[in-house]
XYZ file of N, CA and C in Angstrom:
687
model
N 0.854 -1.195 0.000
C 0.000 0.000 0.000
C 0.884 1.237 0.000
N 0.624 2.152 -0.922
C 1.423 3.374 -1.008
C 0.491 4.561 -1.104
N 0.382 5.327 -0.022
C -0.271 6.625 -0.076
C 0.823 7.637 -0.328
N 0.987 8.020 -1.563
C 2.184 8.712 -2.001
C 2.490 9.949 -1.187
N 1.460 10.721 -0.870
C 1.760 11.990 -0.213
C 2.068 11.808 1.263
N 1.624 10.716 1.875
C 1.893 10.540 3.297
C 3.142 9.726 3.554
N 3.642 9.024 2.552
C 4.772 8.146 2.813
C 6.036 8.540 2.089
N 5.968 9.491 1.182
C 7.170 10.022 0.560
C 7.466 11.364 1.197
N 8.721 11.635 1.447
C 9.059 12.891 2.094
C 10.417 13.365 1.675
N 10.650 14.640 1.826
C 11.929 15.214 1.484
C 12.926 14.936 2.599
N 14.072 14.453 2.270
C 15.044 14.054 3.268
C 15.946 15.225 3.620
N 15.332 16.255 4.192
C 16.071 17.431 4.622
C 15.886 17.597 6.112
N 16.746 18.408 6.727
C 16.601 18.696 8.141
C 15.392 19.600 8.349
N 14.673 19.448 9.494
C 13.541 20.320 9.760
C 13.951 21.778 9.758
N 13.088 22.604 9.185
C 13.367 24.033 9.160
C 13.071 24.648 10.514
N 13.655 25.803 10.767
C 13.370 26.520 11.990
C 11.932 27.034 11.943
N 11.267 27.176 13.108
C 9.902 27.704 13.116
C 9.854 29.074 12.454
N 8.802 29.315 11.691
C 8.642 30.610 11.022
C 7.315 31.215 11.439
N 7.249 32.534 11.430
C 6.007 33.230 11.717
C 5.271 33.459 10.408
N 4.158 32.778 10.244
C 3.395 32.900 9.011
C 2.522 34.150 9.062
N 2.408 34.816 7.940
C 1.537 35.978 7.866
C 0.088 35.524 7.924
N -0.787 36.297 8.585
C -2.203 35.929 8.615
C -2.772 35.844 7.196
N -3.693 34.897 6.993
C -4.337 34.777 5.683
C -5.159 36.030 5.437
N -5.185 36.554 4.235
C -5.833 37.843 3.991
C -7.355 37.793 3.985
N -7.959 36.719 4.430
C -9.411 36.660 4.567
C -9.718 36.161 5.962
N -10.999 36.196 6.332
C -11.410 35.729 7.649
C -11.493 34.205 7.710
N -11.400 33.541 6.575
C -11.506 32.086 6.564
C -10.388 31.446 7.374
N -10.754 30.439 8.177
C -9.756 29.681 8.921
C -9.424 28.427 8.128
N -8.166 28.282 7.785
C -7.700 27.124 7.014
C -6.807 26.290 7.907
N -7.348 25.174 8.389
C -6.640 24.308 9.321
C -5.814 23.296 8.541
N -4.516 23.290 8.763
C -3.663 22.239 8.242
C -3.574 21.142 9.282
N -4.221 20.005 9.031
C -4.250 18.884 9.964
C -3.166 17.900 9.562
N -2.189 17.721 10.423
C -1.061 16.870 10.080
C -0.665 16.008 11.274
N 0.445 15.339 11.158
C 0.934 14.421 12.182
C 1.816 13.395 11.507
N 1.956 12.236 12.113
C 2.719 11.167 11.489
C 1.797 10.120 10.902
N 2.348 9.239 10.106
C 1.561 8.145 9.559
C 1.026 7.296 10.714
N -0.272 7.001 10.674
C -0.953 6.179 11.685
C -1.061 6.862 13.041
N -0.979 8.196 13.067
C -1.131 8.897 14.349
C -2.587 9.201 14.677
N -3.472 9.134 13.675
C -4.892 9.359 13.929
C -5.505 10.511 13.168
N -4.828 11.014 12.151
C -5.337 12.157 11.377
C -6.681 11.857 10.727
N -6.825 10.675 10.157
C -8.066 10.337 9.458
C -9.247 10.318 10.411
N -9.049 9.786 11.611
C -10.136 9.753 12.594
C -10.582 11.168 12.938
N -9.623 12.061 13.146
C -9.950 13.442 13.484
C -10.667 14.122 12.323
N -10.180 13.941 11.107
C -10.806 14.603 9.956
C -12.216 14.076 9.715
N -12.432 12.780 9.875
C -13.775 12.221 9.706
C -14.734 12.799 10.749
N -14.243 12.954 11.963
C -15.069 13.533 13.026
C -15.460 14.972 12.688
N -14.515 15.747 12.216
C -14.797 17.137 11.858
C -15.813 17.229 10.718
N -15.711 16.312 9.768
C -16.652 16.319 8.648
C -18.044 15.881 9.088
N -18.118 14.817 9.897
C -19.409 14.251 10.263
C -20.106 15.051 11.368
N -19.353 15.480 12.368
C -19.946 16.188 13.506
C -20.258 17.638 13.168
N -19.356 18.296 12.441
C -19.494 19.732 12.212
C -19.771 20.088 10.751
N -19.767 19.100 9.872
C -20.055 19.363 8.463
C -19.005 20.206 7.766
N -17.769 20.139 8.233
C -16.716 20.960 7.639
C -16.189 20.330 6.358
N -15.851 21.131 5.358
C -15.201 20.585 4.163
C -13.788 20.114 4.508
N -13.454 18.918 4.064
C -12.145 18.323 4.341
C -11.462 18.013 3.015
N -10.278 18.581 2.815
C -9.462 18.320 1.629
C -8.332 17.385 2.028
N -8.108 16.359 1.239
C -7.214 15.269 1.633
C -6.050 15.137 0.661
N -4.836 15.381 1.140
C -3.647 15.285 0.290
C -3.455 13.885 -0.267
N -3.726 12.852 0.541
C -3.550 11.483 0.052
C -4.496 11.184 -1.103
N -5.726 11.687 -1.011
C -6.679 11.470 -2.104
C -6.190 12.148 -3.376
N -5.634 13.339 -3.248
C -5.130 14.041 -4.421
C -3.905 13.343 -5.002
N -3.082 12.766 -4.129
C -1.918 12.022 -4.620
C -2.352 10.765 -5.377
N -3.391 10.109 -4.871
C -3.904 8.932 -5.588
C -4.467 9.335 -6.946
N -5.166 10.471 -6.981
C -5.671 10.973 -8.262
C -4.525 11.258 -9.229
N -3.449 11.826 -8.704
C -2.304 12.165 -9.555
C -1.732 10.931 -10.226
N -1.804 9.790 -9.528
C -1.246 8.543 -10.059
C -2.341 7.584 -10.523
N -3.455 8.134 -10.944
C -4.533 7.301 -11.483
C -4.144 6.763 -12.858
N -4.728 5.629 -13.266
C -4.427 5.088 -14.587
C -4.671 6.106 -15.690
N -3.707 6.239 -16.581
C -3.842 7.134 -17.710
C -3.369 8.550 -17.469
N -3.042 8.903 -16.221
C -2.611 10.275 -15.945
C -1.183 10.503 -16.436
N -0.825 11.776 -16.591
C 0.532 12.102 -17.045
C 1.572 11.655 -16.028
N 1.259 11.793 -14.738
C 2.210 11.369 -13.707
C 2.388 9.849 -13.715
N 1.293 9.132 -13.920
C 1.398 7.674 -14.010
C 2.266 7.262 -15.191
N 2.092 7.922 -16.317
C 2.927 7.624 -17.480
C 4.402 7.852 -17.165
N 4.702 8.929 -16.431
C 6.089 9.207 -16.073
C 6.658 8.115 -15.176
N 5.847 7.627 -14.236
C 6.303 6.541 -13.347
C 6.534 5.267 -14.142
N 5.606 4.947 -15.026
C 5.738 3.723 -15.815
C 6.915 3.813 -16.785
N 7.149 5.004 -17.315
C 8.312 5.187 -18.196
C 9.608 4.988 -17.421
N 9.627 5.396 -16.161
C 10.862 5.312 -15.370
C 11.138 3.886 -14.898
N 10.086 3.181 -14.458
C 10.294 1.872 -13.827
C 9.836 0.685 -14.682
N 9.085 0.960 -15.725
C 8.704 -0.105 -16.650
C 7.836 -1.184 -16.035
N 8.040 -2.404 -16.483
C 7.187 -3.527 -16.097
C 7.273 -3.847 -14.609
N 8.317 -3.385 -13.941
C 8.485 -3.676 -12.508
C 7.320 -3.131 -11.691
N 6.702 -2.032 -12.139
C 5.613 -1.426 -11.364
C 4.306 -1.379 -12.148
N 4.226 -2.084 -13.260
C 3.058 -2.000 -14.122
C 2.030 -3.065 -13.771
N 0.781 -2.609 -13.600
C -0.353 -3.523 -13.470
C -1.170 -3.400 -14.759
N -1.053 -4.390 -15.599
C -1.734 -4.332 -16.894
C -3.175 -4.795 -16.761
N -4.057 -4.191 -17.565
C -5.457 -4.586 -17.622
C -5.909 -4.529 -19.066
N -6.681 -5.520 -19.513
C -7.125 -5.508 -20.917
C -8.181 -4.446 -21.203
N -8.794 -3.881 -20.156
C -9.914 -2.967 -20.367
C -9.620 -1.524 -19.962
N -8.556 -1.279 -19.228
C -8.238 0.073 -18.770
C -6.768 0.367 -19.026
N -6.385 1.650 -18.999
C -4.961 1.972 -19.154
C -4.130 1.312 -18.059
N -2.882 1.073 -18.365
C -1.986 0.457 -17.389
C -1.936 1.293 -16.118
N -1.924 0.628 -14.971
C -1.872 1.314 -13.688
C -0.608 0.921 -12.939
N -0.400 1.562 -11.793
C 0.812 1.366 -11.019
C 0.582 0.339 -9.917
N 1.492 -0.597 -9.783
C 1.519 -1.503 -8.640
C 2.109 -0.712 -7.475
N 1.252 -0.191 -6.606
C 1.689 0.716 -5.552
C 2.576 0.029 -4.516
N 2.331 -1.237 -4.266
C 3.177 -1.953 -3.300
C 4.616 -2.018 -3.786
N 4.787 -2.335 -5.064
C 6.135 -2.409 -5.625
C 6.785 -1.035 -5.671
N 6.012 -0.033 -6.073
C 6.554 1.322 -6.100
C 6.979 1.753 -4.697
N 6.181 1.400 -3.702
C 6.530 1.735 -2.327
C 7.847 1.116 -1.902
N 8.041 -0.141 -2.267
C 9.310 -0.802 -1.902
C 10.491 -0.104 -2.569
N 10.307 0.364 -3.790
C 11.391 1.048 -4.502
C 11.745 2.365 -3.811
N 10.738 3.186 -3.540
C 11.043 4.523 -3.019
C 11.474 4.499 -1.560
N 11.086 3.477 -0.805
C 11.525 3.413 0.583
C 12.913 2.817 0.723
N 13.421 2.254 -0.343
C 14.775 1.698 -0.282
C 15.795 2.588 -0.975
N 15.348 3.674 -1.579
C 16.255 4.532 -2.336
C 15.785 5.981 -2.206
N 16.529 6.782 -1.457
C 16.134 8.169 -1.208
C 16.064 8.993 -2.491
N 16.942 8.702 -3.452
C 16.919 9.449 -4.704
C 15.621 9.199 -5.469
N 15.185 7.955 -5.470
C 13.922 7.632 -6.155
C 12.740 8.261 -5.422
N 12.809 8.293 -4.100
C 11.738 8.921 -3.342
C 11.642 10.410 -3.668
N 12.776 11.072 -3.759
C 12.758 12.497 -4.087
C 12.251 12.734 -5.504
N 12.596 11.814 -6.416
C 12.076 11.960 -7.783
C 10.548 11.869 -7.779
N 10.005 10.921 -7.054
C 8.548 10.767 -7.008
C 7.891 11.976 -6.359
N 8.505 12.494 -5.302
C 7.974 13.694 -4.654
C 7.918 14.874 -5.615
N 9.004 15.044 -6.376
C 9.060 16.186 -7.302
C 7.992 16.072 -8.379
N 7.531 14.872 -8.633
C 6.478 14.638 -9.616
C 5.092 14.896 -9.022
N 4.857 14.387 -7.817
C 3.508 14.375 -7.246
C 3.184 15.628 -6.438
N 4.132 16.141 -5.666
C 3.826 17.246 -4.759
C 3.276 18.490 -5.466
N 3.835 18.918 -6.592
C 3.256 20.098 -7.259
C 1.815 19.875 -7.713
N 1.494 18.656 -8.115
C 0.125 18.350 -8.538
C -0.825 18.461 -7.351
N -0.390 17.939 -6.211
C -1.211 17.996 -5.005
C -1.425 19.436 -4.565
N -0.369 20.232 -4.583
C -0.506 21.630 -4.185
C -1.499 22.364 -5.089
N -1.421 22.119 -6.389
C -2.337 22.769 -7.320
C -3.785 22.377 -7.036
N -4.015 21.119 -6.677
C -5.371 20.670 -6.351
C -5.893 21.385 -5.111
N -5.021 21.548 -4.105
C -5.431 22.293 -2.921
C -5.814 23.723 -3.283
N -4.982 24.374 -4.057
C -5.235 25.769 -4.402
C -6.549 25.915 -5.167
N -6.824 24.977 -6.063
C -8.073 25.008 -6.823
C -9.281 24.837 -5.905
N -9.209 23.859 -5.011
C -10.332 23.590 -4.118
C -10.546 24.720 -3.125
N -9.474 25.358 -2.674
C -9.622 26.477 -1.747
C -10.356 27.653 -2.406
N -10.100 27.856 -3.681
C -10.850 28.889 -4.408
C -12.334 28.526 -4.450
N -12.625 27.259 -4.703
C -14.020 26.813 -4.761
C -14.729 26.934 -3.412
N -13.967 26.883 -2.323
C -14.545 26.891 -0.975
C -14.348 28.226 -0.262
N -14.086 29.263 -0.993
C -13.719 30.528 -0.359
C -14.849 31.149 0.459
N -16.074 30.684 0.267
C -17.187 31.209 1.063
C -17.403 30.441 2.358
N -16.603 29.407 2.626
C -16.711 28.621 3.855
C -15.890 29.264 4.964
N -16.439 29.282 6.168
C -15.749 29.917 7.295
C -14.532 29.127 7.751
N -14.633 27.786 7.696
C -13.537 26.920 8.143
C -13.344 25.808 7.126
N -12.105 25.576 6.726
C -11.753 24.471 5.825
C -10.638 23.673 6.486
N -10.749 22.351 6.416
C -9.733 21.460 6.981
C -8.953 20.824 5.844
N -7.637 20.882 5.923
C -6.774 20.248 4.931
C -5.922 19.189 5.629
N -6.131 17.932 5.257
C -5.358 16.838 5.845
C -4.101 16.653 5.001
N -2.954 17.016 5.572
C -1.702 17.013 4.815
C -0.629 16.314 5.650
N -0.451 15.005 5.481
C 0.542 14.286 6.288
C 1.937 14.897 6.226
N 2.333 15.386 5.057
C 3.669 15.949 4.878
C 3.625 17.471 4.785
N 2.801 18.077 5.591
C 2.628 19.522 5.529
C 3.961 20.254 5.684
N 4.728 19.891 6.707
C 6.017 20.548 6.933
C 7.062 20.088 5.925
N 7.110 18.785 5.684
C 8.140 18.236 4.802
C 8.015 18.778 3.375
N 6.769 18.958 2.926
C 6.529 19.454 1.571
C 6.390 20.973 1.521
N 6.601 21.626 2.661
C 6.589 23.094 2.753
C 5.262 23.688 2.271
N 4.171 23.151 2.821
C 2.840 23.624 2.450
C 2.203 24.468 3.555
N 2.998 24.947 4.496
C 2.452 25.740 5.588
C 1.728 26.991 5.099
N 2.171 27.545 3.975
C 1.579 28.794 3.483
C 0.123 28.633 3.064
N -0.342 27.393 2.897
C -1.745 27.173 2.568
C -2.648 27.354 3.783
N -2.068 27.346 4.967
C -2.838 27.295 6.214
C -2.638 28.565 7.022
N -3.598 28.855 7.900
C -3.344 29.876 8.908
C -3.471 29.325 10.318
N -3.652 28.017 10.422
C -3.630 27.343 11.720
C -3.217 25.889 11.478
N -2.280 25.395 12.265
C -1.760 24.034 12.066
C -2.034 23.192 13.306
N -2.718 22.064 13.081
C -2.992 21.106 14.144
C -2.159 19.861 13.879
N -1.515 19.349 14.911
C -0.754 18.103 14.810
C -1.396 17.059 15.715
N -1.732 15.908 15.142
C -2.255 14.782 15.919
C -1.061 13.969 16.395
N -0.975 13.780 17.701
C 0.214 13.187 18.305
C -0.134 11.902 19.052
N 0.768 10.927 18.958
C 0.708 9.735 19.804
C 2.149 9.329 20.089
N 2.353 8.329 20.933
C 3.715 7.904 21.237
C 4.315 7.159 20.053
N 5.638 7.100 20.013
C 6.324 6.403 18.917
C 5.955 4.925 18.883
N 5.831 4.306 20.054
C 5.487 2.880 20.091
C 4.065 2.647 19.609
N 3.134 3.536 19.981
C 1.761 3.412 19.486
C 1.709 3.580 17.970
N 2.435 4.554 17.480
C 2.451 4.809 16.044
C 2.950 3.578 15.291
N 4.028 2.983 15.764
C 4.587 1.800 15.109
C 3.587 0.649 15.124
N 2.987 0.377 16.277
C 2.051 -0.739 16.380
C 0.810 -0.508 15.525
N 0.305 0.720 15.518
C -0.874 1.026 14.704
C -0.580 0.853 13.225
N 0.591 1.281 12.796
C 0.952 1.166 11.383
C 1.115 -0.290 10.978
N 1.779 -1.072 11.811
C 1.950 -2.490 11.504
C 0.601 -3.180 11.391
N -0.300 -2.869 12.316
C -1.620 -3.510 12.315
C -2.462 -3.033 11.136
N -2.477 -1.732 10.909
C -3.329 -1.160 9.861
C -2.945 -1.641 8.475
N -1.647 -1.604 8.157
C -1.185 -1.924 6.812
C -0.581 -3.317 6.688
N -0.677 -4.105 7.758
C -0.149 -5.468 7.748
C 1.315 -5.487 7.316
N 2.115 -4.667 7.987
C 3.527 -4.532 7.662
C 4.387 -5.225 8.702
N 5.538 -5.696 8.267
C 6.527 -6.187 9.230
C 7.085 -4.997 9.996
N 7.741 -5.273 11.110
C 8.315 -4.177 11.886
C 9.355 -3.397 11.088
N 10.299 -4.056 10.367
C 11.264 -3.281 9.570
C 10.599 -2.430 8.489
N 9.562 -2.960 7.846
C 8.878 -2.198 6.796
C 8.166 -0.989 7.383
N 7.530 -1.172 8.530
C 6.854 -0.050 9.177
C 7.862 0.998 9.631
N 8.984 0.558 10.172
C 10.010 1.498 10.623
C 10.574 2.304 9.454
N 10.690 1.679 8.289
C 11.186 2.398 7.112
C 10.228 3.516 6.713
N 8.932 3.258 6.810
C 7.955 4.287 6.471
C 7.974 5.426 7.490
N 8.117 5.088 8.750
C 8.195 6.118 9.781
C 9.453 6.967 9.617
N 10.539 6.321 9.230
C 11.803 7.043 9.070
C 11.770 8.021 7.900
N 10.810 7.849 6.987
C 10.705 8.722 5.821
C 9.993 10.029 6.133
N 9.511 10.179 7.375
C 8.841 11.403 7.778
C 9.607 12.065 8.917
N 9.314 13.327 9.129
C 9.857 13.986 10.314
C 9.282 13.327 11.561
N 10.036 13.280 12.648
C 9.498 12.733 13.904
C 8.309 13.556 14.395
N 7.381 12.891 15.049
C 6.210 13.586 15.565
C 6.588 14.692 16.545
N 7.628 14.464 17.333
C 8.023 15.484 18.303
C 8.448 16.773 17.601
N 9.086 16.651 16.448
C 9.478 17.838 15.689
C 8.254 18.584 15.186
N 7.263 17.836 14.728
C 6.046 18.464 14.204
C 5.251 19.151 15.314
N 5.171 18.521 16.475
C 4.405 19.132 17.557
C 5.027 20.457 17.990
N 6.345 20.554 17.892
C 7.018 21.804 18.270
C 6.650 22.956 17.345
N 6.173 22.648 16.129
C 5.813 23.673 15.149
C 4.310 23.921 15.073
N 3.541 23.209 15.899
C 2.080 23.265 15.803
C 1.496 24.450 16.553
N 0.339 24.919 16.070
C -0.476 25.845 16.840
C -1.305 25.104 17.879
N -1.753 23.908 17.510
C -2.569 23.078 18.396
C -2.086 21.633 18.285
N -1.924 20.963 19.430
C -1.550 19.550 19.453
C -2.733 18.747 19.971
N -3.169 17.764 19.190
C -4.253 16.868 19.580
C -3.624 15.579 20.105
N -3.846 15.301 21.376
C -3.236 14.132 22.021
C -4.078 12.888 21.739
N -3.527 11.962 20.972
C -4.229 10.722 20.623
C -3.530 9.514 21.229
N -3.022 9.678 22.431
C -2.340 8.557 23.078
C -3.297 7.679 23.877
N -4.491 8.177 24.156
C -5.409 7.425 25.000
C -6.693 7.044 24.295
N -7.787 7.017 25.055
C -9.087 6.633 24.510
C -9.597 7.685 23.538
N -10.500 7.264 22.657
C -11.014 8.164 21.620
C -11.667 9.395 22.220
N -12.359 9.216 23.360
C -13.069 10.340 23.955
C -12.118 11.487 24.310
N -10.868 11.145 24.577
C -9.903 12.165 24.975
C -9.640 13.138 23.839
N -9.357 12.615 22.640
C -9.081 13.523 21.528
C -10.359 14.193 21.026
N -11.497 13.519 21.144
C -12.752 14.128 20.714
C -13.021 15.408 21.490
N -12.818 15.371 22.796
C -13.036 16.570 23.609
C -12.088 17.692 23.197
N -10.841 17.347 22.921
C -9.866 18.357 22.508
C -10.261 18.985 21.166
N -10.627 18.147 20.220
C -10.994 18.634 18.894
C -12.249 19.495 18.969
N -13.238 19.052 19.732
C -14.483 19.818 19.864
C -14.206 21.193 20.452
N -13.378 21.237 21.468
C -13.046 22.518 22.093
C -12.403 23.469 21.090
N -11.442 22.942 20.312
C -10.727 23.791 19.372
C -11.612 24.260 18.224
N -12.418 23.367 17.677
C -13.210 23.751 16.511
C -14.355 24.681 16.917
N -14.915 24.488 18.099
C -15.966 25.392 18.550
C -15.407 26.793 18.798
N -14.169 26.858 19.260
C -13.515 28.157 19.395
C -13.437 28.867 18.033
N -13.042 28.132 16.994
C -12.932 28.740 15.677
C -14.294 29.144 15.128
N -15.296 28.320 15.357
C -16.630 28.633 14.826
C -17.211 29.864 15.511
N -16.929 30.005 16.797
C -17.373 31.216 17.503
C -16.678 32.446 16.928
N -15.369 32.330 16.724
C -14.617 33.450 16.143
C -15.144 33.810 14.757
N -15.542 32.772 13.989
C -16.001 32.995 12.614
C -17.327 33.752 12.580
N -18.098 33.639 13.655
C -19.370 34.354 13.684
C -19.163 35.851 13.944
C-alpha cells in the first residue's frame, strides 16, 4: 500500500519555526497533520461528520495524480517499466503501488524523484479547491507531509495529531499489515512527531481513549466557529 503523499518525504533537516503571515481573509484554514498512523483520518472524519466541515485530503489528491492514464502515471511507468506495471485488458496500465513503495523506501533518490512529480500536482489541487470553498468559514486540509513538503503557506492554523512512537509503530503495523522493519522504514521517511508538535499551533493528544481527543478537537473547533461568527 502506497499513499504517495503521506509516505514520501523530502530528506532534509527540519526548518526553523517561522512566523506565518495571517491569511488575507477571515476564513480559517486548518492544516491537519501528524505522522503516519497517528490518527489524522479519525480526526478529519469527526470534523466532517460532527461539524459538516469541508475536508481536503492530500492522500486522495496524490492517488488521483497517479490514477491510470494520468501524465504522472505515465512518467512513473516510463521510469520503472514492467516492474511497477499492473496491466489490464480494459483500462490503461496502472501502477503496482506496493512495488513502487518498496522502490522509493529503499532509495532516497527515487523517493525524491517521485515527490518532485507528485507534490506540485497535489498543491495545485489544494489551491483550486480552496478557491471553490472561499465562502466557507472553516476548511480542513489533511496534509501528512505539511512541513516536509513546505505547504504551511496554505494554512493559517496548524494542528498536529500526536501519539507515542510505540503506538504509532504498532498502529501502522496492524493497519497496513507490515513487518516491523517495513513499518520502521515508512516512519523514518517522515519527520518525527516530536518535531512536528514543536511547530504546531494546536496539538491533539491521541495517546489514550477516543473520547480524549474528541473533547480536545471539539473545544478547538468550537472556538474557531465562535470566532467565525
